[in-house]
JSON list of C-alpha atoms in Angstrom, two decimals:
[
{"chain": "M", "resi": 1, "resn": "LEU", "atom": "CA", "xyz": [116.29, 121.99, 112.69]},
{"chain": "M", "resi": 2, "resn": "LEU", "atom": "CA", "xyz": [118.45, 119.58, 114.70]},
{"chain": "M", "resi": 3, "resn": "ALA", "atom": "CA", "xyz": [118.61, 122.08, 117.57]},
{"chain": "M", "resi": 4, "resn": "ALA", "atom": "CA", "xyz": [114.84, 121.53, 118.02]},
{"chain": "M", "resi": 5, "resn": "PHE", "atom": "CA", "xyz": [115.49, 117.89, 119.00]},
{"chain": "M", "resi": 6, "resn": "GLU", "atom": "CA", "xyz": [116.42, 116.41, 122.38]},
{"chain": "M", "resi": 7, "resn": "THR", "atom": "CA", "xyz": [117.89, 112.96, 123.12]},
{"chain": "M", "resi": 8, "resn": "LEU", "atom": "CA", "xyz": [115.82, 110.09, 124.54]},
{"chain": "M", "resi": 9, "resn": "THR", "atom": "CA", "xyz": [117.08, 106.59, 125.40]},
{"chain": "M", "resi": 10, "resn": "VAL", "atom": "CA", "xyz": [114.49, 103.77, 125.57]},
{"chain": "M", "resi": 11, "resn": "PRO", "atom": "CA", "xyz": [114.80, 100.08, 126.55]},
{"chain": "M", "resi": 12, "resn": "ALA", "atom": "CA", "xyz": [113.60, 97.14, 124.44]},
{"chain": "M", "resi": 13, "resn": "GLY", "atom": "CA", "xyz": [109.83, 96.73, 124.72]},
{"chain": "M", "resi": 14, "resn": "HIS", "atom": "CA", "xyz": [109.17, 100.41, 125.42]},
{"chain": "M", "resi": 15, "resn": "ALA", "atom": "CA", "xyz": [106.12, 101.83, 123.63]},
{"chain": "M", "resi": 16, "resn": "VAL", "atom": "CA", "xyz": [107.23, 105.17, 122.20]},
{"chain": "M", "resi": 17, "resn": "ILE", "atom": "CA", "xyz": [103.80, 105.73, 120.60]},
{"chain": "M", "resi": 18, "resn": "ARG", "atom": "CA", "xyz": [100.58, 103.90, 121.44]},
{"chain": "M", "resi": 19, "resn": "LYS", "atom": "CA", "xyz": [97.77, 103.67, 118.88]},
{"chain": "M", "resi": 20, "resn": "GLY", "atom": "CA", "xyz": [94.91, 106.01, 119.77]},
{"chain": "M", "resi": 21, "resn": "GLU", "atom": "CA", "xyz": [96.94, 108.25, 122.07]},
{"chain": "M", "resi": 22, "resn": "GLU", "atom": "CA", "xyz": [97.41, 111.90, 121.16]},
{"chain": "M", "resi": 23, "resn": "GLU", "atom": "CA", "xyz": [100.95, 112.83, 120.19]},
{"chain": "M", "resi": 24, "resn": "ALA", "atom": "CA", "xyz": [102.58, 116.14, 119.34]},
{"chain": "M", "resi": 25, "resn": "THR", "atom": "CA", "xyz": [106.09, 114.84, 118.84]},
{"chain": "M", "resi": 26, "resn": "ALA", "atom": "CA", "xyz": [108.37, 113.83, 115.97]},
{"chain": "M", "resi": 27, "resn": "TYR", "atom": "CA", "xyz": [111.18, 111.29, 116.34]},
{"chain": "M", "resi": 28, "resn": "ILE", "atom": "CA", "xyz": [114.40, 110.39, 114.54]},
{"chain": "M", "resi": 29, "resn": "VAL", "atom": "CA", "xyz": [116.08, 107.05, 115.27]},
{"chain": "M", "resi": 30, "resn": "ALA", "atom": "CA", "xyz": [119.71, 107.86, 116.10]},
{"chain": "M", "resi": 31, "resn": "ARG", "atom": "CA", "xyz": [120.52, 104.23, 116.92]},
{"chain": "M", "resi": 32, "resn": "GLY", "atom": "CA", "xyz": [118.49, 101.08, 117.49]},
{"chain": "M", "resi": 33, "resn": "GLU", "atom": "CA", "xyz": [115.37, 99.48, 116.01]},
{"chain": "M", "resi": 34, "resn": "LEU", "atom": "CA", "xyz": [111.62, 99.98, 116.46]},
{"chain": "M", "resi": 35, "resn": "GLU", "atom": "CA", "xyz": [108.53, 98.23, 115.14]},
{"chain": "M", "resi": 36, "resn": "VAL", "atom": "CA", "xyz": [105.40, 99.96, 113.80]},
{"chain": "M", "resi": 37, "resn": "SER", "atom": "CA", "xyz": [102.28, 97.82, 114.32]},
{"chain": "M", "resi": 38, "resn": "ARG", "atom": "CA", "xyz": [98.51, 97.90, 114.65]},
{"chain": "M", "resi": 39, "resn": "ARG", "atom": "CA", "xyz": [95.90, 95.38, 115.69]},
{"chain": "M", "resi": 40, "resn": "SER", "atom": "CA", "xyz": [94.50, 93.12, 112.97]},
{"chain": "M", "resi": 41, "resn": "SER", "atom": "CA", "xyz": [90.87, 93.82, 112.03]},
{"chain": "M", "resi": 42, "resn": "ASP", "atom": "CA", "xyz": [89.99, 90.10, 112.12]},
{"chain": "M", "resi": 43, "resn": "GLU", "atom": "CA", "xyz": [88.81, 88.14, 115.15]},
{"chain": "M", "resi": 44, "resn": "SER", "atom": "CA", "xyz": [92.34, 87.25, 116.26]},
{"chain": "M", "resi": 45, "resn": "GLY", "atom": "CA", "xyz": [93.20, 90.89, 116.99]},
{"chain": "M", "resi": 46, "resn": "LYS", "atom": "CA", "xyz": [96.90, 90.01, 116.65]},
{"chain": "M", "resi": 47, "resn": "PRO", "atom": "CA", "xyz": [99.36, 92.84, 115.96]},
{"chain": "M", "resi": 48, "resn": "VAL", "atom": "CA", "xyz": [100.24, 93.36, 112.29]},
{"chain": "M", "resi": 49, "resn": "VAL", "atom": "CA", "xyz": [103.77, 94.70, 111.71]},
{"chain": "M", "resi": 50, "resn": "LEU", "atom": "CA", "xyz": [103.63, 97.59, 109.25]},
{"chain": "M", "resi": 51, "resn": "ALA", "atom": "CA", "xyz": [107.29, 98.60, 109.25]},
{"chain": "M", "resi": 52, "resn": "ARG", "atom": "CA", "xyz": [110.63, 98.28, 111.03]},
{"chain": "M", "resi": 53, "resn": "LEU", "atom": "CA", "xyz": [112.53, 101.47, 111.74]},
{"chain": "M", "resi": 54, "resn": "GLY", "atom": "CA", "xyz": [116.33, 101.62, 111.90]},
{"chain": "M", "resi": 55, "resn": "SER", "atom": "CA", "xyz": [118.94, 104.33, 112.25]},
{"chain": "M", "resi": 56, "resn": "GLY", "atom": "CA", "xyz": [117.96, 107.50, 110.41]},
{"chain": "M", "resi": 57, "resn": "ALA", "atom": "CA", "xyz": [114.23, 106.72, 110.27]},
{"chain": "M", "resi": 58, "resn": "PHE", "atom": "CA", "xyz": [111.83, 109.59, 110.96]},
{"chain": "M", "resi": 59, "resn": "PHE", "atom": "CA", "xyz": [108.43, 108.82, 112.55]},
{"chain": "M", "resi": 60, "resn": "GLY", "atom": "CA", "xyz": [105.57, 110.45, 114.44]},
{"chain": "M", "resi": 61, "resn": "GLU", "atom": "CA", "xyz": [105.08, 112.99, 111.64]},
{"chain": "M", "resi": 62, "resn": "MET", "atom": "CA", "xyz": [101.41, 112.09, 111.02]},
{"chain": "M", "resi": 63, "resn": "ALA", "atom": "CA", "xyz": [100.30, 112.90, 114.57]},
{"chain": "M", "resi": 64, "resn": "LEU", "atom": "CA", "xyz": [102.57, 115.95, 114.50]},
{"chain": "M", "resi": 65, "resn": "LEU", "atom": "CA", "xyz": [101.11, 117.43, 111.32]},
{"chain": "M", "resi": 66, "resn": "SER", "atom": "CA", "xyz": [97.49, 116.32, 111.62]},
{"chain": "M", "resi": 67, "resn": "GLN", "atom": "CA", "xyz": [97.14, 116.71, 115.40]},
{"chain": "M", "resi": 68, "resn": "LEU", "atom": "CA", "xyz": [95.30, 113.36, 115.43]},
{"chain": "M", "resi": 69, "resn": "PRO", "atom": "CA", "xyz": [95.82, 110.39, 117.78]},
{"chain": "M", "resi": 70, "resn": "GLY", "atom": "CA", "xyz": [98.45, 107.89, 116.61]},
{"chain": "M", "resi": 71, "resn": "ALA", "atom": "CA", "xyz": [97.20, 105.49, 113.91]},
{"chain": "M", "resi": 72, "resn": "ALA", "atom": "CA", "xyz": [99.67, 102.78, 114.98]},
{"chain": "M", "resi": 73, "resn": "SER", "atom": "CA", "xyz": [101.90, 101.78, 117.87]},
{"chain": "M", "resi": 74, "resn": "VAL", "atom": "CA", "xyz": [105.69, 102.15, 117.73]},
{"chain": "M", "resi": 75, "resn": "ILE", "atom": "CA", "xyz": [107.65, 99.88, 120.09]},
{"chain": "M", "resi": 76, "resn": "ALA", "atom": "CA", "xyz": [111.40, 99.52, 120.56]},
{"chain": "M", "resi": 77, "resn": "THR", "atom": "CA", "xyz": [112.57, 96.00, 119.66]},
{"chain": "M", "resi": 78, "resn": "ARG", "atom": "CA", "xyz": [116.00, 96.68, 121.21]},
{"chain": "M", "resi": 79, "resn": "PRO", "atom": "CA", "xyz": [117.55, 99.47, 123.29]},
{"chain": "M", "resi": 80, "resn": "SER", "atom": "CA", "xyz": [117.40, 102.62, 121.17]},
{"chain": "M", "resi": 81, "resn": "ILE", "atom": "CA", "xyz": [118.50, 106.25, 121.15]},
{"chain": "M", "resi": 82, "resn": "LEU", "atom": "CA", "xyz": [115.97, 108.69, 119.70]},
{"chain": "M", "resi": 83, "resn": "LEU", "atom": "CA", "xyz": [115.99, 112.38, 118.83]},
{"chain": "M", "resi": 84, "resn": "VAL", "atom": "CA", "xyz": [112.70, 113.94, 119.95]},
{"chain": "M", "resi": 85, "resn": "ALA", "atom": "CA", "xyz": [111.12, 117.26, 118.91]},
{"chain": "M", "resi": 86, "resn": "LYS", "atom": "CA", "xyz": [107.88, 118.78, 120.22]},
{"chain": "M", "resi": 87, "resn": "ARG", "atom": "CA", "xyz": [105.43, 120.45, 117.83]},
{"chain": "M", "resi": 88, "resn": "GLU", "atom": "CA", "xyz": [106.11, 123.91, 119.31]},
{"chain": "M", "resi": 89, "resn": "ALA", "atom": "CA", "xyz": [109.85, 123.61, 118.67]},
{"chain": "M", "resi": 90, "resn": "LEU", "atom": "CA", "xyz": [109.33, 122.52, 115.06]},
{"chain": "M", "resi": 91, "resn": "GLU", "atom": "CA", "xyz": [106.74, 125.24, 114.45]},
{"chain": "M", "resi": 92, "resn": "ALA", "atom": "CA", "xyz": [109.38, 127.82, 115.46]},
{"chain": "M", "resi": 93, "resn": "VAL", "atom": "CA", "xyz": [111.73, 126.34, 112.81]},
{"chain": "M", "resi": 94, "resn": "VAL", "atom": "CA", "xyz": [108.98, 126.32, 110.18]},
{"chain": "M", "resi": 95, "resn": "GLU", "atom": "CA", "xyz": [108.27, 130.02, 110.76]},
{"chain": "M", "resi": 96, "resn": "ARG", "atom": "CA", "xyz": [111.85, 130.81, 109.78]},
{"chain": "M", "resi": 97, "resn": "HIS", "atom": "CA", "xyz": [112.18, 128.10, 107.10]},
{"chain": "M", "resi": 98, "resn": "PRO", "atom": "CA", "xyz": [108.84, 127.35, 105.32]},
{"chain": "M", "resi": 99, "resn": "ASP", "atom": "CA", "xyz": [110.55, 124.72, 103.15]},
{"chain": "M", "resi": 100, "resn": "VAL", "atom": "CA", "xyz": [110.76, 122.49, 106.24]},
{"chain": "M", "resi": 101, "resn": "ALA", "atom": "CA", "xyz": [106.95, 122.39, 106.42]},
{"chain": "M", "resi": 102, "resn": "VAL", "atom": "CA", "xyz": [106.70, 121.47, 102.74]},
{"chain": "M", "resi": 103, "resn": "GLU", "atom": "CA", "xyz": [109.16, 118.60, 103.15]},
{"chain": "M", "resi": 104, "resn": "LEU", "atom": "CA", "xyz": [107.45, 117.34, 106.34]},
{"chain": "M", "resi": 105, "resn": "ALA", "atom": "CA", "xyz": [104.08, 117.26, 104.52]},
{"chain": "M", "resi": 106, "resn": "ALA", "atom": "CA", "xyz": [105.59, 115.37, 101.57]},
{"chain": "M", "resi": 107, "resn": "HIS", "atom": "CA", "xyz": [107.25, 112.89, 103.93]},
{"chain": "M", "resi": 108, "resn": "CYS", "atom": "CA", "xyz": [103.92, 112.43, 105.74]},
{"chain": "M", "resi": 109, "resn": "ARG", "atom": "CA", "xyz": [102.20, 111.45, 102.48]},
{"chain": "M", "resi": 110, "resn": "ARG", "atom": "CA", "xyz": [104.99, 109.03, 101.55]},
{"chain": "M", "resi": 111, "resn": "GLN", "atom": "CA", "xyz": [104.85, 107.33, 104.95]},
{"chain": "M", "resi": 112, "resn": "SER", "atom": "CA", "xyz": [101.05, 107.10, 104.85]},
{"chain": "M", "resi": 113, "resn": "VAL", "atom": "CA", "xyz": [101.07, 105.32, 101.50]},
{"chain": "M", "resi": 114, "resn": "ALA", "atom": "CA", "xyz": [103.88, 103.01, 102.65]},
{"chain": "M", "resi": 115, "resn": "ASN", "atom": "CA", "xyz": [102.04, 102.07, 105.85]},
{"chain": "M", "resi": 116, "resn": "LEU", "atom": "CA", "xyz": [98.70, 101.57, 104.07]},
{"chain": "M", "resi": 117, "resn": "GLY", "atom": "CA", "xyz": [100.19, 99.20, 101.51]},
{"chain": "M", "resi": 118, "resn": "TRP", "atom": "CA", "xyz": [99.10, 96.18, 103.54]},
{"chain": "M", "resi": 119, "resn": "ALA", "atom": "CA", "xyz": [95.44, 97.28, 103.73]},
{"chain": "M", "resi": 120, "resn": "SER", "atom": "CA", "xyz": [94.48, 99.44, 100.75]},
{"chain": "M", "resi": 121, "resn": "PRO", "atom": "CA", "xyz": [93.36, 98.00, 97.38]},
{"chain": "M", "resi": 122, "resn": "VAL", "atom": "CA", "xyz": [94.35, 101.30, 95.77]},
{"chain": "M", "resi": 123, "resn": "VAL", "atom": "CA", "xyz": [97.94, 101.05, 97.02]},
{"chain": "M", "resi": 124, "resn": "VAL", "atom": "CA", "xyz": [98.23, 97.27, 96.52]},
{"chain": "M", "resi": 125, "resn": "ALA", "atom": "CA", "xyz": [97.24, 97.65, 92.84]},
{"chain": "M", "resi": 126, "resn": "ILE", "atom": "CA", "xyz": [100.29, 99.82, 92.13]},
{"chain": "M", "resi": 127, "resn": "PRO", "atom": "CA", "xyz": [103.79, 98.25, 91.96]},
{"chain": "M", "resi": 128, "resn": "ALA", "atom": "CA", "xyz": [105.88, 99.34, 94.97]},
{"chain": "M", "resi": 129, "resn": "ARG", "atom": "CA", "xyz": [108.46, 101.06, 92.76]},
{"chain": "M", "resi": 130, "resn": "GLU", "atom": "CA", "xyz": [105.73, 103.29, 91.25]},
{"chain": "M", "resi": 131, "resn": "ARG", "atom": "CA", "xyz": [104.03, 104.35, 94.49]},
{"chain": "M", "resi": 132, "resn": "ALA", "atom": "CA", "xyz": [106.14, 107.50, 94.73]},
{"chain": "M", "resi": 133, "resn": "VAL", "atom": "CA", "xyz": [104.24, 108.81, 91.70]},
{"chain": "M", "resi": 134, "resn": "LEU", "atom": "CA", "xyz": [100.95, 108.03, 93.46]},
{"chain": "M", "resi": 135, "resn": "VAL", "atom": "CA", "xyz": [102.02, 110.04, 96.51]},
{"chain": "M", "resi": 136, "resn": "GLU", "atom": "CA", "xyz": [102.60, 113.18, 94.47]},
{"chain": "M", "resi": 137, "resn": "ARG", "atom": "CA", "xyz": [99.01, 113.07, 93.16]},
{"chain": "M", "resi": 138, "resn": "PHE", "atom": "CA", "xyz": [97.40, 112.97, 96.61]},
{"chain": "M", "resi": 139, "resn": "GLU", "atom": "CA", "xyz": [96.77, 115.88, 98.97]},
{"chain": "M", "resi": 140, "resn": "THR", "atom": "CA", "xyz": [96.22, 115.58, 102.72]},
{"chain": "M", "resi": 141, "resn": "ARG", "atom": "CA", "xyz": [92.76, 116.52, 104.01]},
{"chain": "M", "resi": 142, "resn": "MET", "atom": "CA", "xyz": [91.64, 116.87, 107.62]},
{"chain": "M", "resi": 143, "resn": "PHE", "atom": "CA", "xyz": [88.10, 116.47, 108.99]},
{"chain": "M", "resi": 144, "resn": "GLU", "atom": "CA", "xyz": [86.62, 117.12, 112.43]},
{"chain": "M", "resi": 145, "resn": "ALA", "atom": "CA", "xyz": [83.93, 114.87, 113.92]},
{"chain": "M", "resi": 146, "resn": "GLY", "atom": "CA", "xyz": [80.66, 115.53, 112.10]},
{"chain": "M", "resi": 147, "resn": "ASP", "atom": "CA", "xyz": [82.24, 116.85, 108.89]},
{"chain": "M", "resi": 148, "resn": "LYS", "atom": "CA", "xyz": [80.87, 115.35, 105.66]},
{"chain": "M", "resi": 149, "resn": "LEU", "atom": "CA", "xyz": [83.31, 113.95, 103.13]},
{"chain": "M", "resi": 150, "resn": "VAL", "atom": "CA", "xyz": [80.48, 112.99, 100.77]},
{"chain": "M", "resi": 151, "resn": "GLU", "atom": "CA", "xyz": [76.86, 114.18, 100.77]},
{"chain": "M", "resi": 152, "resn": "ALA", "atom": "CA", "xyz": [73.93, 112.13, 99.44]},
{"chain": "M", "resi": 153, "resn": "GLY", "atom": "CA", "xyz": [72.85, 113.26, 95.98]},
{"chain": "M", "resi": 154, "resn": "GLU", "atom": "CA", "xyz": [76.22, 114.78, 95.06]},
{"chain": "M", "resi": 155, "resn": "SER", "atom": "CA", "xyz": [78.44, 113.64, 92.22]},
{"chain": "M", "resi": 156, "resn": "ALA", "atom": "CA", "xyz": [81.86, 112.39, 93.27]},
{"chain": "M", "resi": 157, "resn": "ARG", "atom": "CA", "xyz": [84.54, 115.05, 93.73]},
{"chain": "M", "resi": 158, "resn": "GLY", "atom": "CA", "xyz": [87.27, 112.47, 94.07]},
{"chain": "M", "resi": 159, "resn": "LEU", "atom": "CA", "xyz": [88.58, 109.51, 96.04]},
{"chain": "M", "resi": 160, "resn": "HIS", "atom": "CA", "xyz": [89.50, 109.60, 99.75]},
{"chain": "M", "resi": 161, "resn": "LEU", "atom": "CA", "xyz": [91.98, 107.07, 101.14]},
{"chain": "M", "resi": 162, "resn": "VAL", "atom": "CA", "xyz": [91.53, 106.93, 104.93]},
{"chain": "M", "resi": 163, "resn": "VAL", "atom": "CA", "xyz": [94.86, 107.34, 106.75]},
{"chain": "M", "resi": 164, "resn": "SER", "atom": "CA", "xyz": [93.66, 107.78, 110.33]},
{"chain": "M", "resi": 165, "resn": "GLY", "atom": "CA", "xyz": [90.33, 108.15, 112.10]},
{"chain": "M", "resi": 166, "resn": "GLU", "atom": "CA", "xyz": [86.88, 106.72, 111.36]},
{"chain": "M", "resi": 167, "resn": "ILE", "atom": "CA", "xyz": [84.11, 107.45, 108.84]},
{"chain": "M", "resi": 168, "resn": "ALA", "atom": "CA", "xyz": [80.46, 106.35, 108.94]},
{"chain": "M", "resi": 169, "resn": "VAL", "atom": "CA", "xyz": [78.43, 105.79, 105.77]},
{"chain": "M", "resi": 170, "resn": "VAL", "atom": "CA", "xyz": [74.94, 106.99, 106.74]},
{"chain": "M", "resi": 171, "resn": "ALA", "atom": "CA", "xyz": [71.71, 106.67, 104.72]},
{"chain": "M", "resi": 172, "resn": "SER", "atom": "CA", "xyz": [68.18, 107.88, 105.34]},
{"chain": "M", "resi": 173, "resn": "GLU", "atom": "CA", "xyz": [65.54, 105.12, 105.40]},
{"chain": "M", "resi": 174, "resn": "GLY", "atom": "CA", "xyz": [61.95, 105.84, 106.35]},
{"chain": "M", "resi": 175, "resn": "GLY", "atom": "CA", "xyz": [62.95, 109.14, 107.91]},
{"chain": "M", "resi": 176, "resn": "GLU", "atom": "CA", "xyz": [65.59, 107.49, 110.11]},
{"chain": "M", "resi": 177, "resn": "ARG", "atom": "CA", "xyz": [69.37, 107.69, 109.84]},
{"chain": "M", "resi": 178, "resn": "VAL", "atom": "CA", "xyz": [70.95, 104.27, 109.37]},
{"chain": "M", "resi": 179, "resn": "VAL", "atom": "CA", "xyz": [74.69, 103.51, 109.54]},
{"chain": "M", "resi": 180, "resn": "LEU", "atom": "CA", "xyz": [75.49, 101.23, 106.60]},
{"chain": "M", "resi": 181, "resn": "ALA", "atom": "CA", "xyz": [79.22, 100.86, 107.20]},
{"chain": "M", "resi": 182, "resn": "THR", "atom": "CA", "xyz": [82.16, 102.13, 109.23]},
{"chain": "M", "resi": 183, "resn": "LEU", "atom": "CA", "xyz": [85.43, 102.82, 107.41]},
{"chain": "M", "resi": 184, "resn": "THR", "atom": "CA", "xyz": [88.91, 102.96, 108.95]},
{"chain": "M", "resi": 185, "resn": "ALA", "atom": "CA", "xyz": [92.56, 103.20, 107.82]},
{"chain": "M", "resi": 186, "resn": "GLY", "atom": "CA", "xyz": [93.21, 101.74, 104.37]},
{"chain": "M", "resi": 187, "resn": "GLU", "atom": "CA", "xyz": [89.59, 101.91, 103.21]},
{"chain": "M", "resi": 188, "resn": "THR", "atom": "CA", "xyz": [88.25, 104.27, 100.58]},
{"chain": "M", "resi": 189, "resn": "VAL", "atom": "CA", "xyz": [85.42, 106.81, 100.30]},
{"chain": "M", "resi": 190, "resn": "GLY", "atom": "CA", "xyz": [83.89, 107.85, 96.96]},
{"chain": "M", "resi": 191, "resn": "GLU", "atom": "CA", "xyz": [84.81, 104.76, 94.96]},
{"chain": "M", "resi": 192, "resn": "VAL", "atom": "CA", "xyz": [81.17, 103.76, 94.35]},
{"chain": "M", "resi": 193, "resn": "GLU", "atom": "CA", "xyz": [80.31, 107.11, 92.79]},
{"chain": "M", "resi": 194, "resn": "LEU", "atom": "CA", "xyz": [83.51, 107.26, 90.70]},
{"chain": "M", "resi": 195, "resn": "VAL", "atom": "CA", "xyz": [83.54, 103.68, 89.45]},
{"chain": "M", "resi": 196, "resn": "LEU", "atom": "CA", "xyz": [79.80, 103.29, 88.84]},
{"chain": "M", "resi": 197, "resn": "CYS", "atom": "CA", "xyz": [79.41, 106.89, 87.56]},
{"chain": "M", "resi": 198, "resn": "ARG", "atom": "CA", "xyz": [76.49, 107.81, 89.80]},
{"chain": "M", "resi": 199, "resn": "ASN", "atom": "CA", "xyz": [75.62, 110.31, 92.52]},
{"chain": "M", "resi": 200, "resn": "ALA", "atom": "CA", "xyz": [76.14, 109.41, 96.17]},
{"chain": "M", "resi": 201, "resn": "ALA", "atom": "CA", "xyz": [73.31, 107.44, 97.77]},
{"chain": "M", "resi": 202, "resn": "ALA", "atom": "CA", "xyz": [74.49, 108.13, 101.34]},
{"chain": "M", "resi": 203, "resn": "ASP", "atom": "CA", "xyz": [76.49, 110.58, 103.43]},
{"chain": "M", "resi": 204, "resn": "ALA", "atom": "CA", "xyz": [80.06, 109.81, 104.48]},
{"chain": "M", "resi": 205, "resn": "VAL", "atom": "CA", "xyz": [80.59, 111.49, 107.87]},
{"chain": "M", "resi": 206, "resn": "ALA", "atom": "CA", "xyz": [83.70, 111.68, 110.07]},
{"chain": "M", "resi": 207, "resn": "VAL", "atom": "CA", "xyz": [82.92, 109.93, 113.38]},
{"chain": "M", "resi": 208, "resn": "ARG", "atom": "CA", "xyz": [86.04, 111.42, 115.01]},
{"chain": "M", "resi": 209, "resn": "PRO", "atom": "CA", "xyz": [88.93, 113.57, 113.78]},
{"chain": "M", "resi": 210, "resn": "THR", "atom": "CA", "xyz": [90.06, 111.96, 110.54]},
{"chain": "M", "resi": 211, "resn": "ALA", "atom": "CA", "xyz": [92.87, 112.36, 108.01]},
{"chain": "M", "resi": 212, "resn": "THR", "atom": "CA", "xyz": [92.62, 111.22, 104.38]},
{"chain": "M", "resi": 213, "resn": "LEU", "atom": "CA", "xyz": [94.71, 111.33, 101.25]},
{"chain": "M", "resi": 214, "resn": "PHE", "atom": "CA", "xyz": [92.48, 112.87, 98.58]},
{"chain": "M", "resi": 215, "resn": "LEU", "atom": "CA", "xyz": [92.69, 112.33, 94.83]},
{"chain": "M", "resi": 216, "resn": "GLU", "atom": "CA", "xyz": [90.62, 114.72, 92.72]},
{"chain": "M", "resi": 217, "resn": "ARG", "atom": "CA", "xyz": [88.26, 113.22, 90.13]},
{"chain": "M", "resi": 218, "resn": "GLU", "atom": "CA", "xyz": [90.44, 114.14, 87.12]},
{"chain": "M", "resi": 219, "resn": "GLU", "atom": "CA", "xyz": [93.57, 112.85, 88.84]},
{"chain": "M", "resi": 220, "resn": "PHE", "atom": "CA", "xyz": [91.76, 109.61, 89.71]},
{"chain": "M", "resi": 221, "resn": "PHE", "atom": "CA", "xyz": [90.85, 108.85, 86.10]},
{"chain": "M", "resi": 222, "resn": "ALA", "atom": "CA", "xyz": [94.36, 109.75, 84.94]},
{"chain": "M", "resi": 223, "resn": "LEU", "atom": "CA", "xyz": [95.77, 107.33, 87.54]},
{"chain": "M", "resi": 224, "resn": "VAL", "atom": "CA", "xyz": [93.35, 104.57, 86.51]},
{"chain": "M", "resi": 225, "resn": "GLN", "atom": "CA", "xyz": [94.43, 104.99, 82.89]},
{"chain": "M", "resi": 226, "resn": "ASP", "atom": "CA", "xyz": [98.03, 104.28, 83.91]},
{"chain": "M", "resi": 227, "resn": "HIS", "atom": "CA", "xyz": [97.12, 101.50, 86.38]},
{"chain": "M", "resi": 228, "resn": "PRO", "atom": "CA", "xyz": [93.91, 99.66, 85.30]},
{"chain": "M", "resi": 229, "resn": "ALA", "atom": "CA", "xyz": [94.31, 97.22, 88.23]},
{"chain": "M", "resi": 230, "resn": "ILE", "atom": "CA", "xyz": [93.14, 100.00, 90.56]},
{"chain": "M", "resi": 231, "resn": "LEU", "atom": "CA", "xyz": [89.81, 100.16, 88.74]},
{"chain": "M", "resi": 232, "resn": "HIS", "atom": "CA", "xyz": [89.39, 96.39, 88.98]},
{"chain": "M", "resi": 233, "resn": "GLY", "atom": "CA", "xyz": [89.97, 96.42, 92.73]},
{"chain": "M", "resi": 234, "resn": "LEU", "atom": "CA", "xyz": [87.68, 99.38, 93.37]},
{"chain": "M", "resi": 235, "resn": "TYR", "atom": "CA", "xyz": [84.97, 97.95, 91.11]},
{"chain": "M", "resi": 236, "resn": "GLY", "atom": "CA", "xyz": [84.81, 94.88, 93.34]},
{"chain": "M", "resi": 237, "resn": "ILE", "atom": "CA", "xyz": [84.46, 97.08, 96.44]},
{"chain": "M", "resi": 238, "resn": "ALA", "atom": "CA", "xyz": [81.83, 99.30, 94.78]},
{"chain": "M", "resi": 239, "resn": "VAL", "atom": "CA", "xyz": [79.69, 96.37, 93.71]}
]
């Protein structure tokens, strides 16, 4: 696995990954420090720091596995040495050692939940020490632009937690299609149907390639039983 990586030295202030740019590379911090950030959704538009990465940290796995543009920017806060592996090199390792793919996928889910902690009511409602259990219940789902996550009239299949991309909630009014809301990282799809026990009143459609963490209906209710605070937070959103 290590033979698939090359060495890269970057100065302080260098943007290793820029939000919205397509990446096909995984990184390990050999030495140094980097900052993971994204723009705030409020009017200020100031960067919000999601995480700080030190020696041994592994990043870039979401873009690597999902083949989606980066959901956040990663910038060196001091001179750093990185180990860099292209998708093609890692795929060659995975062909010989399938367990590597399993571990990368599990790591991807853990990182997604950790990075969404600042934005998601589902994640915030669970104590940090118990979030590892939450990760094991989710599965990663990928959608191309135009794919429907939820279709009007259907009962809820489960809860989607948006990791990267964009989803439009679209209803039909007077024969016209109307966009009711646009959902991005940290927001949820399917909570109205699950919490209020009703069929979907609108479609949820991927506006661009999108990745979600999906929790099946039965798993959702089992999770809520263990962590009632999740239901309280989602009820407020649903209403």
